[in-house]
mmCIF file of C-alpha atoms and ligand atoms in Angstrom:
data_model
loop_
_atom_site.group_PDB
_atom_site.id
_atom_site.type_symbol
_atom_site.label_atom_id
_atom_site.label_comp_id
_atom_site.label_asym_id
_atom_site.label_seq_id
_atom_site.Cartn_x
_atom_site.Cartn_y
_atom_site.Cartn_z
ATOM 1 C CA UNK R 8 -22.599 -30.560 -14.395
ATOM 2 C CA UNK R 9 -20.994 -32.047 -11.160
ATOM 3 C CA UNK R 10 -18.083 -30.213 -10.119
ATOM 4 C CA UNK R 11 -16.364 -29.729 -6.742
ATOM 5 C CA UNK R 12 -14.578 -26.708 -7.711
ATOM 6 C CA UNK R 13 -15.674 -23.275 -6.160
ATOM 7 C CA UNK R 14 -16.268 -22.141 -9.173
ATOM 8 C CA UNK R 15 -19.082 -24.555 -9.787
ATOM 9 C CA UNK R 16 -20.160 -25.073 -13.612
ATOM 10 C CA UNK R 17 -18.818 -21.836 -14.317
ATOM 11 C CA UNK R 18 -15.163 -23.196 -14.298
ATOM 12 C CA UNK R 19 -14.913 -24.032 -17.621
ATOM 13 C CA UNK R 20 -15.843 -20.382 -19.015
ATOM 14 C CA UNK R 21 -13.000 -18.453 -16.871
ATOM 15 C CA UNK R 22 -10.035 -20.002 -19.314
ATOM 16 C CA UNK R 23 -12.081 -18.559 -22.339
ATOM 17 C CA UNK R 24 -12.705 -15.275 -20.571
ATOM 18 C CA UNK R 25 -8.989 -14.915 -19.900
ATOM 19 C CA UNK R 26 -7.923 -15.954 -23.238
ATOM 20 C CA UNK R 27 -9.963 -13.104 -24.507
ATOM 21 C CA UNK R 28 -8.299 -10.928 -22.456
ATOM 22 C CA UNK R 29 -5.201 -11.689 -22.883
ATOM 23 C CA UNK R 30 -5.685 -11.754 -26.530
ATOM 24 C CA UNK R 31 -6.765 -8.048 -26.745
ATOM 25 C CA UNK R 32 -3.708 -6.770 -24.335
ATOM 26 C CA UNK R 33 -1.150 -8.984 -26.443
ATOM 27 C CA UNK R 34 -2.653 -7.651 -29.836
ATOM 28 C CA UNK R 35 -2.097 -4.148 -28.164
ATOM 29 C CA UNK R 36 1.135 -4.767 -27.378
ATOM 30 C CA UNK R 37 2.179 -6.050 -31.349
ATOM 31 C CA UNK R 38 0.567 -2.824 -32.591
ATOM 32 C CA UNK R 39 2.639 -0.943 -30.461
ATOM 33 C CA UNK R 40 5.782 -2.646 -31.380
ATOM 34 C CA UNK R 41 4.979 -2.248 -35.055
ATOM 35 C CA UNK R 42 3.733 1.381 -34.836
ATOM 36 C CA UNK R 43 6.719 2.801 -32.110
ATOM 37 C CA UNK R 44 9.238 -0.019 -32.401
ATOM 38 C CA UNK R 45 9.013 -0.619 -28.771
ATOM 39 C CA UNK R 46 6.688 -2.855 -26.841
ATOM 40 C CA UNK R 47 4.512 -1.419 -23.993
ATOM 41 C CA UNK R 48 5.263 -3.957 -21.760
ATOM 42 C CA UNK R 49 8.019 -6.173 -20.642
ATOM 43 C CA UNK R 50 6.211 -9.080 -19.605
ATOM 44 C CA UNK R 51 2.414 -10.322 -18.734
ATOM 45 C CA UNK R 52 1.253 -12.837 -16.258
ATOM 46 C CA UNK R 53 -2.069 -14.286 -15.928
ATOM 47 C CA UNK R 54 -4.036 -16.727 -13.921
ATOM 48 C CA UNK R 55 -7.063 -18.416 -12.750
ATOM 49 C CA UNK R 56 -7.041 -18.153 -8.774
ATOM 50 C CA UNK R 57 -6.533 -21.862 -7.544
ATOM 51 C CA UNK R 58 -9.181 -23.280 -6.067
ATOM 52 C CA UNK R 59 -7.640 -23.801 -2.479
ATOM 53 C CA UNK R 60 -6.549 -20.004 -2.726
ATOM 54 C CA UNK R 61 -9.961 -18.855 -3.648
ATOM 55 C CA UNK R 62 -11.655 -20.677 -0.544
ATOM 56 C CA UNK R 63 -8.834 -19.498 1.649
ATOM 57 C CA UNK R 64 -9.581 -15.453 0.287
ATOM 58 C CA UNK R 65 -13.427 -16.030 1.022
ATOM 59 C CA UNK R 66 -12.596 -16.971 4.780
ATOM 60 C CA UNK R 67 -10.193 -14.264 4.886
ATOM 61 C CA UNK R 68 -12.593 -11.516 3.516
ATOM 62 C CA UNK R 69 -15.347 -13.162 5.834
ATOM 63 C CA UNK R 70 -17.457 -14.418 3.227
ATOM 64 C CA UNK R 71 -19.207 -17.808 2.677
ATOM 65 C CA UNK R 72 -17.213 -20.292 0.643
ATOM 66 C CA UNK R 73 -19.620 -20.397 -2.667
ATOM 67 C CA UNK R 74 -19.473 -19.898 -6.016
ATOM 68 C CA UNK R 75 -21.102 -16.501 -5.761
ATOM 69 C CA UNK R 76 -18.610 -15.426 -3.261
ATOM 70 C CA UNK R 77 -15.673 -16.348 -5.818
ATOM 71 C CA UNK R 78 -17.694 -14.627 -8.832
ATOM 72 C CA UNK R 79 -19.352 -11.920 -7.249
ATOM 73 C CA UNK R 80 -17.958 -10.748 -4.015
ATOM 74 C CA UNK R 81 -14.270 -11.132 -4.977
ATOM 75 C CA UNK R 82 -12.990 -10.028 -8.077
ATOM 76 C CA UNK R 83 -9.742 -11.744 -8.792
ATOM 77 C CA UNK R 84 -10.660 -15.521 -10.162
ATOM 78 C CA UNK R 85 -9.410 -13.779 -12.968
ATOM 79 C CA UNK R 86 -5.838 -12.113 -12.780
ATOM 80 C CA UNK R 87 -3.672 -10.564 -14.886
ATOM 81 C CA UNK R 88 -0.389 -8.771 -14.103
ATOM 82 C CA UNK R 89 1.399 -6.533 -16.679
ATOM 83 C CA UNK R 90 4.934 -5.468 -16.345
ATOM 84 C CA UNK R 91 6.357 -2.749 -18.095
ATOM 85 C CA UNK R 92 10.016 -1.091 -18.188
ATOM 86 C CA UNK R 93 8.420 2.275 -18.029
ATOM 87 C CA UNK R 94 6.160 4.712 -15.816
ATOM 88 C CA UNK R 95 4.209 5.786 -18.740
ATOM 89 C CA UNK R 96 3.711 2.461 -20.304
ATOM 90 C CA UNK R 97 1.530 1.388 -17.333
ATOM 91 C CA UNK R 98 -0.636 4.610 -17.919
ATOM 92 C CA UNK R 99 -0.842 3.919 -21.659
ATOM 93 C CA UNK R 100 -1.977 0.312 -20.721
ATOM 94 C CA UNK R 101 -4.492 1.679 -18.526
ATOM 95 C CA UNK R 102 -6.332 3.950 -21.299
ATOM 96 C CA UNK R 103 -5.861 1.074 -23.742
ATOM 97 C CA UNK R 104 -7.912 -1.233 -21.227
ATOM 98 C CA UNK R 105 -11.029 1.513 -21.075
ATOM 99 C CA UNK R 106 -11.182 1.044 -24.754
ATOM 100 C CA UNK R 107 -11.626 -2.961 -24.946
ATOM 101 C CA UNK R 108 -15.048 -3.611 -25.867
ATOM 102 C CA UNK R 109 -17.530 -5.420 -23.668
ATOM 103 C CA UNK R 110 -15.265 -4.307 -20.777
ATOM 104 C CA UNK R 111 -15.910 -1.777 -17.851
ATOM 105 C CA UNK R 112 -13.939 -0.629 -15.526
ATOM 106 C CA UNK R 113 -15.936 -1.057 -12.268
ATOM 107 C CA UNK R 114 -12.650 -0.096 -9.635
ATOM 108 C CA UNK R 115 -9.634 1.239 -9.997
ATOM 109 C CA UNK R 116 -6.605 2.053 -7.203
ATOM 110 C CA UNK R 117 -3.732 4.032 -8.606
ATOM 111 C CA UNK R 118 -1.201 3.077 -5.957
ATOM 112 C CA UNK R 119 1.482 4.921 -8.075
ATOM 113 C CA UNK R 120 0.031 8.205 -7.982
ATOM 114 C CA UNK R 121 -0.972 7.220 -3.935
ATOM 115 C CA UNK R 122 1.360 4.715 -2.673
ATOM 116 C CA UNK R 123 0.413 2.675 0.113
ATOM 117 C CA UNK R 124 1.891 3.700 3.371
ATOM 118 C CA UNK R 125 4.513 0.521 2.884
ATOM 119 C CA UNK R 126 5.677 1.903 -0.203
ATOM 120 C CA UNK R 127 3.727 -0.527 -2.538
ATOM 121 C CA UNK R 128 3.211 0.795 -5.759
ATOM 122 C CA UNK R 129 0.653 -0.519 -8.577
ATOM 123 C CA UNK R 130 -2.153 0.683 -10.710
ATOM 124 C CA UNK R 131 -5.015 -2.041 -9.762
ATOM 125 C CA UNK R 132 -7.981 -2.350 -11.994
ATOM 126 C CA UNK R 133 -11.001 -4.247 -11.573
ATOM 127 C CA UNK R 134 -13.028 -5.218 -15.015
ATOM 128 C CA UNK R 135 -16.243 -6.226 -15.652
ATOM 129 C CA UNK R 136 -16.221 -8.353 -18.743
ATOM 130 C CA UNK R 137 -19.427 -9.076 -21.186
ATOM 131 C CA UNK R 138 -19.119 -12.390 -22.433
ATOM 132 C CA UNK R 139 -21.076 -14.835 -24.718
ATOM 133 C CA UNK R 140 -21.396 -17.603 -21.400
ATOM 134 C CA UNK R 141 -23.908 -17.844 -18.736
ATOM 135 C CA UNK R 142 -22.805 -16.073 -15.358
ATOM 136 C CA UNK R 143 -23.596 -16.683 -11.872
ATOM 137 C CA UNK R 144 -26.800 -14.873 -12.048
ATOM 138 C CA UNK R 145 -27.795 -16.938 -14.793
ATOM 139 C CA UNK R 146 -27.519 -14.445 -17.475
ATOM 140 C CA UNK R 147 -26.313 -14.785 -21.132
ATOM 141 C CA UNK R 148 -24.394 -12.571 -21.785
ATOM 142 C CA UNK R 149 -22.715 -12.950 -18.527
ATOM 143 C CA UNK R 150 -20.728 -10.642 -16.577
ATOM 144 C CA UNK R 151 -17.188 -11.721 -14.951
ATOM 145 C CA UNK R 152 -14.768 -9.652 -12.968
ATOM 146 C CA UNK R 153 -11.206 -9.913 -13.772
ATOM 147 C CA UNK R 154 -8.060 -8.008 -11.921
ATOM 148 C CA UNK R 155 -5.695 -6.346 -14.004
ATOM 149 C CA UNK R 156 -2.258 -5.385 -11.707
ATOM 150 C CA UNK R 157 0.019 -2.742 -13.850
ATOM 151 C CA UNK R 158 3.537 -1.616 -12.525
ATOM 152 C CA UNK R 159 7.067 -1.389 -13.503
ATOM 153 C CA UNK R 160 9.661 -3.908 -13.169
ATOM 154 C CA UNK R 161 11.304 -2.067 -10.132
ATOM 155 C CA UNK R 162 7.769 -2.109 -8.727
ATOM 156 C CA UNK R 163 7.055 -5.202 -9.001
ATOM 157 C CA UNK R 164 10.532 -6.825 -7.731
ATOM 158 C CA UNK R 165 10.017 -4.599 -4.560
ATOM 159 C CA UNK R 166 6.068 -6.346 -4.427
ATOM 160 C CA UNK R 167 7.858 -9.632 -4.385
ATOM 161 C CA UNK R 168 10.357 -8.715 -1.918
ATOM 162 C CA UNK R 169 7.912 -7.366 0.345
ATOM 163 C CA UNK R 170 5.623 -10.301 -0.227
ATOM 164 C CA UNK R 171 8.213 -12.538 0.899
ATOM 165 C CA UNK R 172 8.599 -10.669 4.098
ATOM 166 C CA UNK R 173 4.834 -10.421 4.891
ATOM 167 C CA UNK R 174 4.478 -14.268 4.484
ATOM 168 C CA UNK R 175 7.617 -15.409 6.303
ATOM 169 C CA UNK R 176 7.108 -16.146 10.235
ATOM 170 C CA UNK R 177 9.522 -15.169 12.866
ATOM 171 C CA UNK R 178 11.803 -12.582 11.245
ATOM 172 C CA UNK R 179 14.046 -10.539 13.228
ATOM 173 C CA UNK R 180 14.406 -6.981 12.996
ATOM 174 C CA UNK R 181 10.843 -6.631 11.569
ATOM 175 C CA UNK R 182 10.818 -3.015 12.050
ATOM 176 C CA UNK R 183 14.148 -2.401 10.394
ATOM 177 C CA UNK R 184 13.236 -4.315 7.315
ATOM 178 C CA UNK R 185 9.899 -2.357 6.862
ATOM 179 C CA UNK R 186 11.875 0.855 7.166
ATOM 180 C CA UNK R 187 14.218 -0.143 4.715
ATOM 181 C CA UNK R 188 11.808 -1.670 2.291
ATOM 182 C CA UNK R 189 9.779 1.725 2.698
ATOM 183 C CA UNK R 190 13.080 3.795 1.856
ATOM 184 C CA UNK R 191 13.592 1.364 -1.007
ATOM 185 C CA UNK R 192 10.469 1.931 -2.593
ATOM 186 C CA UNK R 193 10.591 5.704 -2.505
ATOM 187 C CA UNK R 194 14.429 5.062 -4.037
ATOM 188 C CA UNK R 195 13.012 2.996 -6.792
ATOM 189 C CA UNK R 196 10.040 5.278 -7.561
ATOM 190 C CA UNK R 197 12.774 8.418 -8.614
ATOM 191 C CA UNK R 198 14.909 5.552 -10.565
ATOM 192 C CA UNK R 199 11.583 4.909 -12.545
ATOM 193 C CA UNK R 200 11.455 8.488 -13.157
ATOM 194 C CA UNK R 201 15.189 8.697 -14.243
ATOM 195 C CA UNK R 202 14.695 5.575 -16.603
ATOM 196 C CA UNK R 203 12.125 7.683 -17.990
ATOM 197 C CA UNK R 204 13.635 10.900 -18.630
ATOM 198 C CA UNK R 205 16.909 9.186 -19.846
ATOM 199 C CA UNK R 206 14.702 7.345 -22.291
ATOM 200 C CA UNK R 207 12.880 10.292 -23.586
ATOM 201 C CA UNK R 208 16.650 11.741 -24.183
ATOM 202 C CA UNK R 209 17.789 8.634 -26.104
ATOM 203 C CA UNK R 210 14.701 8.417 -28.225
ATOM 204 C CA UNK R 211 14.530 12.198 -28.698
HETATM 205 P P1 0O2 Y 306 -4.191 -12.611 -2.818
HETATM 206 O O1 0O2 Y 306 -4.232 -13.739 -2.227
HETATM 207 O O2 0O2 Y 306 -2.735 -11.859 -3.205
HETATM 208 O O3 0O2 Y 306 -4.801 -12.467 -4.107
HETATM 209 P P2 0O2 Y 306 -7.517 -4.773 1.084
HETATM 210 O O4 0O2 Y 306 -6.720 -5.867 1.454
HETATM 211 O O5 0O2 Y 306 -9.055 -4.761 1.266
HETATM 212 O O6 0O2 Y 306 -6.964 -3.619 1.390
HETATM 213 P P3 0O2 Y 306 -8.191 -5.232 -2.018
HETATM 214 O O7 0O2 Y 306 -9.385 -4.246 -1.983
HETATM 215 O O8 0O2 Y 306 -8.702 -6.673 -1.621
HETATM 216 O O9 0O2 Y 306 -7.218 -4.979 -0.706
HETATM 217 O O10 0O2 Y 306 -7.321 -4.957 -2.958
HETATM 218 P P4 0O2 Y 306 -6.178 -4.298 -3.584
HETATM 219 O O11 0O2 Y 306 -5.663 -3.154 -2.021
HETATM 220 O O12 0O2 Y 306 -6.263 -3.722 -4.730
HETATM 221 O O13 0O2 Y 306 -4.871 -5.350 -3.615
HETATM 222 C C1 0O2 Y 306 -4.933 -6.335 -4.406
HETATM 223 C C2 0O2 Y 306 -3.708 -7.171 -4.287
HETATM 224 O O14 0O2 Y 306 -2.705 -6.222 -4.690
HETATM 225 C C3 0O2 Y 306 -3.427 -8.049 -3.215
HETATM 226 O O15 0O2 Y 306 -4.181 -9.459 -3.322
HETATM 227 C C4 0O2 Y 306 -2.095 -8.429 -3.563
HETATM 228 O O16 0O2 Y 306 -1.684 -9.161 -4.399
HETATM 229 C C5 0O2 Y 306 -1.470 -7.042 -4.240
HETATM 230 N N1 0O2 Y 306 -1.206 -6.089 -3.187
HETATM 231 C C6 0O2 Y 306 -1.949 -5.073 -2.497
HETATM 232 N N2 0O2 Y 306 -1.139 -4.568 -1.519
HETATM 233 C C7 0O2 Y 306 0.242 -5.009 -1.190
HETATM 234 C C8 0O2 Y 306 1.182 -4.726 -0.545
HETATM 235 O O17 0O2 Y 306 1.495 -3.850 0.330
HETATM 236 N N3 0O2 Y 306 2.215 -5.152 -1.062
HETATM 237 C C9 0O2 Y 306 2.445 -6.399 -1.781
HETATM 238 N N4 0O2 Y 306 3.418 -7.026 -2.165
HETATM 239 N N5 0O2 Y 306 1.056 -6.865 -2.643
HETATM 240 C C10 0O2 Y 306 0.187 -5.864 -2.356
HETATM 241 P P5 0O2 Y 306 -4.662 -9.991 -1.830
HETATM 242 O O18 0O2 Y 306 -5.965 -9.352 -1.606
HETATM 243 O O19 0O2 Y 306 -3.520 -9.618 -1.013
HETATM 244 O O20 0O2 Y 306 -4.796 -11.370 -2.066
#
Protein backbone atom coordinates (compact mmCIF):
# COMPACT_ATOMS: atom_id res chain seq x y z
CA UNK A 1 0.00 0.00 0.00
CA UNK A 2 1.41 3.41 -1.01
CA UNK A 3 1.42 5.97 1.77
CA UNK A 4 3.36 9.14 2.54
CA UNK A 5 2.76 8.82 6.26
CA UNK A 6 5.79 8.31 8.51
CA UNK A 7 3.85 5.34 9.89
CA UNK A 8 3.91 3.72 6.42
CA UNK A 9 1.50 0.80 5.91
CA UNK A 10 1.09 0.50 9.71
CA UNK A 11 -0.81 3.79 9.90
CA UNK A 12 -4.18 2.03 9.58
CA UNK A 13 -3.53 -0.13 12.64
CA UNK A 14 -2.81 2.71 15.04
CA UNK A 15 -6.45 3.84 15.56
CA UNK A 16 -7.46 0.19 16.08
CA UNK A 17 -4.73 -0.29 18.68
CA UNK A 18 -5.72 2.92 20.42
CA UNK A 19 -9.38 1.87 20.39
CA UNK A 20 -8.52 -1.47 22.00
CA UNK A 21 -6.62 0.24 24.82
CA UNK A 22 -9.08 3.06 25.41
CA UNK A 23 -11.92 0.50 25.47
CA UNK A 24 -10.24 -1.36 28.35
CA UNK A 25 -9.69 1.84 30.32
CA UNK A 26 -13.22 3.11 29.75
CA UNK A 27 -14.62 -0.26 30.88
CA UNK A 28 -12.47 -0.06 34.03
CA UNK A 29 -13.85 3.40 34.76
CA UNK A 30 -17.42 2.15 34.37
CA UNK A 31 -16.70 -0.80 36.64
CA UNK A 32 -15.33 1.57 39.32
CA UNK A 33 -18.37 3.80 38.96
CA UNK A 34 -20.69 0.83 39.41
CA UNK A 35 -18.86 -0.73 42.35
CA UNK A 36 -17.85 2.41 44.30
CA UNK A 37 -20.21 5.08 42.98
CA UNK A 38 -17.22 7.13 41.77
CA UNK A 39 -15.39 7.17 38.44
CA UNK A 40 -11.65 6.60 38.66
CA UNK A 41 -10.77 9.41 36.27
CA UNK A 42 -12.17 12.83 35.57
CA UNK A 43 -11.37 12.82 31.87
CA UNK A 44 -9.36 10.93 29.40
CA UNK A 45 -7.62 12.16 26.22
CA UNK A 46 -6.04 10.13 23.48
CA UNK A 47 -4.48 10.75 20.10
CA UNK A 48 -2.33 9.34 17.35
CA UNK A 49 0.74 11.59 17.13
CA UNK A 50 0.42 13.65 13.98
CA UNK A 51 2.76 12.87 11.13
CA UNK A 52 4.41 16.30 11.33
CA UNK A 53 4.97 16.12 15.10
CA UNK A 54 6.38 12.61 14.82
CA UNK A 55 8.80 13.71 12.09
CA UNK A 56 9.87 16.70 14.21
CA UNK A 57 10.36 14.49 17.25
CA UNK A 58 12.56 12.05 15.26
CA UNK A 59 14.78 14.96 14.26
CA UNK A 60 14.78 16.42 17.80
CA UNK A 61 15.80 13.07 19.31
CA UNK A 62 18.46 12.43 16.62
CA UNK A 63 16.77 9.49 14.88
CA UNK A 64 16.36 9.10 11.11
CA UNK A 65 12.89 10.13 9.97
CA UNK A 66 11.64 6.62 9.24
CA UNK A 67 8.72 4.34 10.04
CA UNK A 68 11.05 2.25 12.20
CA UNK A 69 12.08 5.29 14.28
CA UNK A 70 8.43 6.30 14.71
CA UNK A 71 7.34 2.86 15.86
CA UNK A 72 10.44 1.45 17.56
CA UNK A 73 12.73 4.28 18.72
CA UNK A 74 9.93 6.56 19.87
CA UNK A 75 7.11 5.27 22.03
CA UNK A 76 4.28 7.75 21.74
CA UNK A 77 2.72 7.23 18.29
CA UNK A 78 -0.27 6.20 20.41
CA UNK A 79 -0.67 8.47 23.43
CA UNK A 80 -3.19 8.54 26.27
CA UNK A 81 -3.56 11.04 29.07
CA UNK A 82 -5.71 10.14 32.05
CA UNK A 83 -6.67 12.96 34.39
CA UNK A 84 -7.96 12.10 37.85
CA UNK A 85 -9.46 14.15 40.67
CA UNK A 86 -7.48 12.39 43.37
CA UNK A 87 -3.89 11.26 43.76
CA UNK A 88 -4.69 7.66 44.70
CA UNK A 89 -6.81 7.27 41.55
CA UNK A 90 -3.60 7.70 39.51
CA UNK A 91 -2.02 4.72 41.25
CA UNK A 92 -5.25 2.69 41.13
CA UNK A 93 -5.34 3.17 37.35
CA UNK A 94 -1.63 2.33 37.03
CA UNK A 95 -2.31 -0.98 38.79
CA UNK A 96 -5.25 -1.68 36.49
CA UNK A 97 -3.14 -1.00 33.38
CA UNK A 98 -0.63 -3.62 34.53
CA UNK A 99 -3.38 -6.25 34.38
CA UNK A 100 -4.52 -5.59 30.78
CA UNK A 101 -4.06 -8.81 28.77
CA UNK A 102 -1.39 -8.52 26.03
CA UNK A 103 0.02 -5.40 27.67
CA UNK A 104 3.54 -5.29 29.13
CA UNK A 105 4.84 -2.22 30.92
CA UNK A 106 8.33 -1.69 29.47
CA UNK A 107 9.17 1.66 31.06
CA UNK A 108 7.79 3.70 33.94
CA UNK A 109 8.61 7.12 35.29
CA UNK A 110 7.02 8.16 38.53
CA UNK A 111 7.40 11.93 38.42
CA UNK A 112 4.84 12.12 41.25
CA UNK A 113 7.03 10.43 43.84
CA UNK A 114 10.11 12.01 42.21
CA UNK A 115 9.04 15.30 40.59
CA UNK A 116 11.25 16.88 37.91
CA UNK A 117 13.38 19.78 39.20
CA UNK A 118 11.01 22.26 37.51
CA UNK A 119 8.08 20.85 39.54
CA UNK A 120 6.55 18.66 36.80
CA UNK A 121 4.50 15.82 38.24
CA UNK A 122 2.92 12.98 36.32
CA UNK A 123 3.11 9.18 36.10
CA UNK A 124 4.38 7.94 32.72
CA UNK A 125 4.11 4.41 31.41
CA UNK A 126 5.34 2.97 28.12
CA UNK A 127 3.31 -0.08 27.15
CA UNK A 128 4.19 -2.82 24.71
CA UNK A 129 0.90 -4.03 23.25
CA UNK A 130 0.55 -7.35 21.51
CA UNK A 131 -2.05 -6.96 18.76
CA UNK A 132 -3.39 -9.10 15.91
CA UNK A 133 -1.79 -6.86 13.25
CA UNK A 134 1.57 -6.99 11.51
CA UNK A 135 4.25 -4.80 13.07
CA UNK A 136 7.31 -3.03 11.64
CA UNK A 137 9.38 -6.22 12.13
CA UNK A 138 6.89 -8.21 10.03
CA UNK A 139 5.57 -10.20 13.01
CA UNK A 140 1.93 -11.20 13.54
CA UNK A 141 0.78 -10.83 16.26
CA UNK A 142 2.62 -7.56 16.22
CA UNK A 143 3.99 -5.33 18.95
CA UNK A 144 3.29 -1.61 19.21
CA UNK A 145 4.15 0.93 21.87
CA UNK A 146 1.78 3.32 23.59
CA UNK A 147 2.57 6.07 26.09
CA UNK A 148 0.21 6.71 29.00
CA UNK A 149 0.48 9.82 31.15
CA UNK A 150 -1.55 9.87 34.36
CA UNK A 151 -1.94 12.93 36.54
CA UNK A 152 -4.37 14.80 38.75
CA UNK A 153 -6.35 17.82 37.58
CA UNK A 154 -3.98 20.17 39.37
CA UNK A 155 -0.87 18.50 37.89
CA UNK A 156 -2.49 18.77 34.47
CA UNK A 157 -3.33 22.45 34.71
CA UNK A 158 0.20 23.14 35.97
CA UNK A 159 1.72 21.18 33.03
CA UNK A 160 -0.38 23.17 30.53
CA UNK A 161 0.80 26.44 31.99
CA UNK A 162 4.43 25.36 32.08
CA UNK A 163 4.15 24.04 28.51
CA UNK A 164 2.81 27.44 27.41
CA UNK A 165 5.83 29.14 28.91
CA UNK A 166 8.30 26.68 27.37
CA UNK A 167 7.05 27.22 23.85
CA UNK A 168 6.63 30.99 24.04
CA UNK A 169 9.59 33.00 22.83
CA UNK A 170 10.89 36.23 24.33
CA UNK A 171 9.29 36.03 27.73
CA UNK A 172 10.41 38.65 30.18
CA UNK A 173 11.21 37.63 33.77
CA UNK A 174 11.81 34.01 32.81
CA UNK A 175 13.71 33.32 36.03
CA UNK A 176 10.90 34.71 38.16
CA UNK A 177 8.30 32.68 36.25
CA UNK A 178 10.34 29.48 36.56
CA UNK A 179 10.69 30.02 40.33
CA UNK A 180 7.00 30.81 40.69
CA UNK A 181 6.03 27.73 38.68
CA UNK A 182 8.15 25.56 40.97
CA UNK A 183 6.56 27.12 44.06
CA UNK A 184 3.10 26.67 42.55
CA UNK A 185 3.78 23.00 41.71
CA UNK A 186 4.72 22.30 45.33
CA UNK A 187 1.65 24.14 46.63
CA UNK A 188 -0.59 22.22 44.25
CA UNK A 189 0.97 18.92 45.35
CA UNK A 190 0.10 19.82 48.91
CA UNK A 191 -3.48 20.67 47.79
CA UNK A 192 -3.74 17.24 46.14
CA UNK A 193 -2.93 15.60 49.48
CA UNK A 194 -5.49 17.79 51.29
CA UNK A 195 -8.13 17.03 48.64
CA UNK A 196 -7.63 13.33 49.19
CA UNK A 197 -7.70 13.63 52.98
CA UNK A 198 -10.93 15.63 52.90
CA UNK A 199 -12.46 13.17 50.43
CA UNK A 200 -11.58 10.28 52.77
CA UNK A 201 -13.23 12.11 55.67
CA UNK A 202 -16.37 12.74 53.61
CA UNK A 203 -16.57 9.17 52.32
CA UNK A 204 -15.95 7.58 55.70
P1 LIG B 1 5.94 15.75 22.86
O1 LIG B 1 6.23 16.54 21.68
O2 LIG B 1 5.18 16.47 23.95
O3 LIG B 1 5.33 14.44 22.57
P2 LIG B 1 13.41 13.45 27.90
O4 LIG B 1 12.84 14.61 27.10
O5 LIG B 1 14.30 12.56 27.08
O6 LIG B 1 13.95 13.87 29.24
P3 LIG B 1 11.50 11.39 27.59
O7 LIG B 1 12.19 10.16 28.06
O8 LIG B 1 11.37 11.58 26.11
O9 LIG B 1 12.16 12.63 28.29
O10 LIG B 1 10.07 11.36 28.14
P4 LIG B 1 9.37 11.83 29.48
O11 LIG B 1 10.26 12.51 30.46
O12 LIG B 1 8.65 10.61 29.95
O13 LIG B 1 8.36 12.91 28.89
C1 LIG B 1 7.45 12.58 27.89
C2 LIG B 1 6.38 13.63 27.75
O14 LIG B 1 5.94 14.08 29.06
C3 LIG B 1 6.82 14.90 27.08
O15 LIG B 1 6.74 14.75 25.71
C4 LIG B 1 5.81 15.91 27.61
O16 LIG B 1 4.57 15.74 26.93
C5 LIG B 1 5.64 15.46 29.03
N1 LIG B 1 6.62 16.17 29.90
C6 LIG B 1 7.78 15.68 30.37
N2 LIG B 1 8.40 16.60 31.13
C7 LIG B 1 7.64 17.70 31.13
C8 LIG B 1 7.76 19.00 31.74
O17 LIG B 1 8.72 19.32 32.43
N3 LIG B 1 6.73 19.88 31.51
C9 LIG B 1 5.64 19.56 30.75
N4 LIG B 1 4.69 20.48 30.60
N5 LIG B 1 5.51 18.35 30.15
C10 LIG B 1 6.49 17.44 30.34
P5 LIG B 1 7.92 15.31 24.80
O18 LIG B 1 9.02 14.32 24.81
O19 LIG B 1 8.28 16.70 25.23
O20 LIG B 1 7.35 15.36 23.39
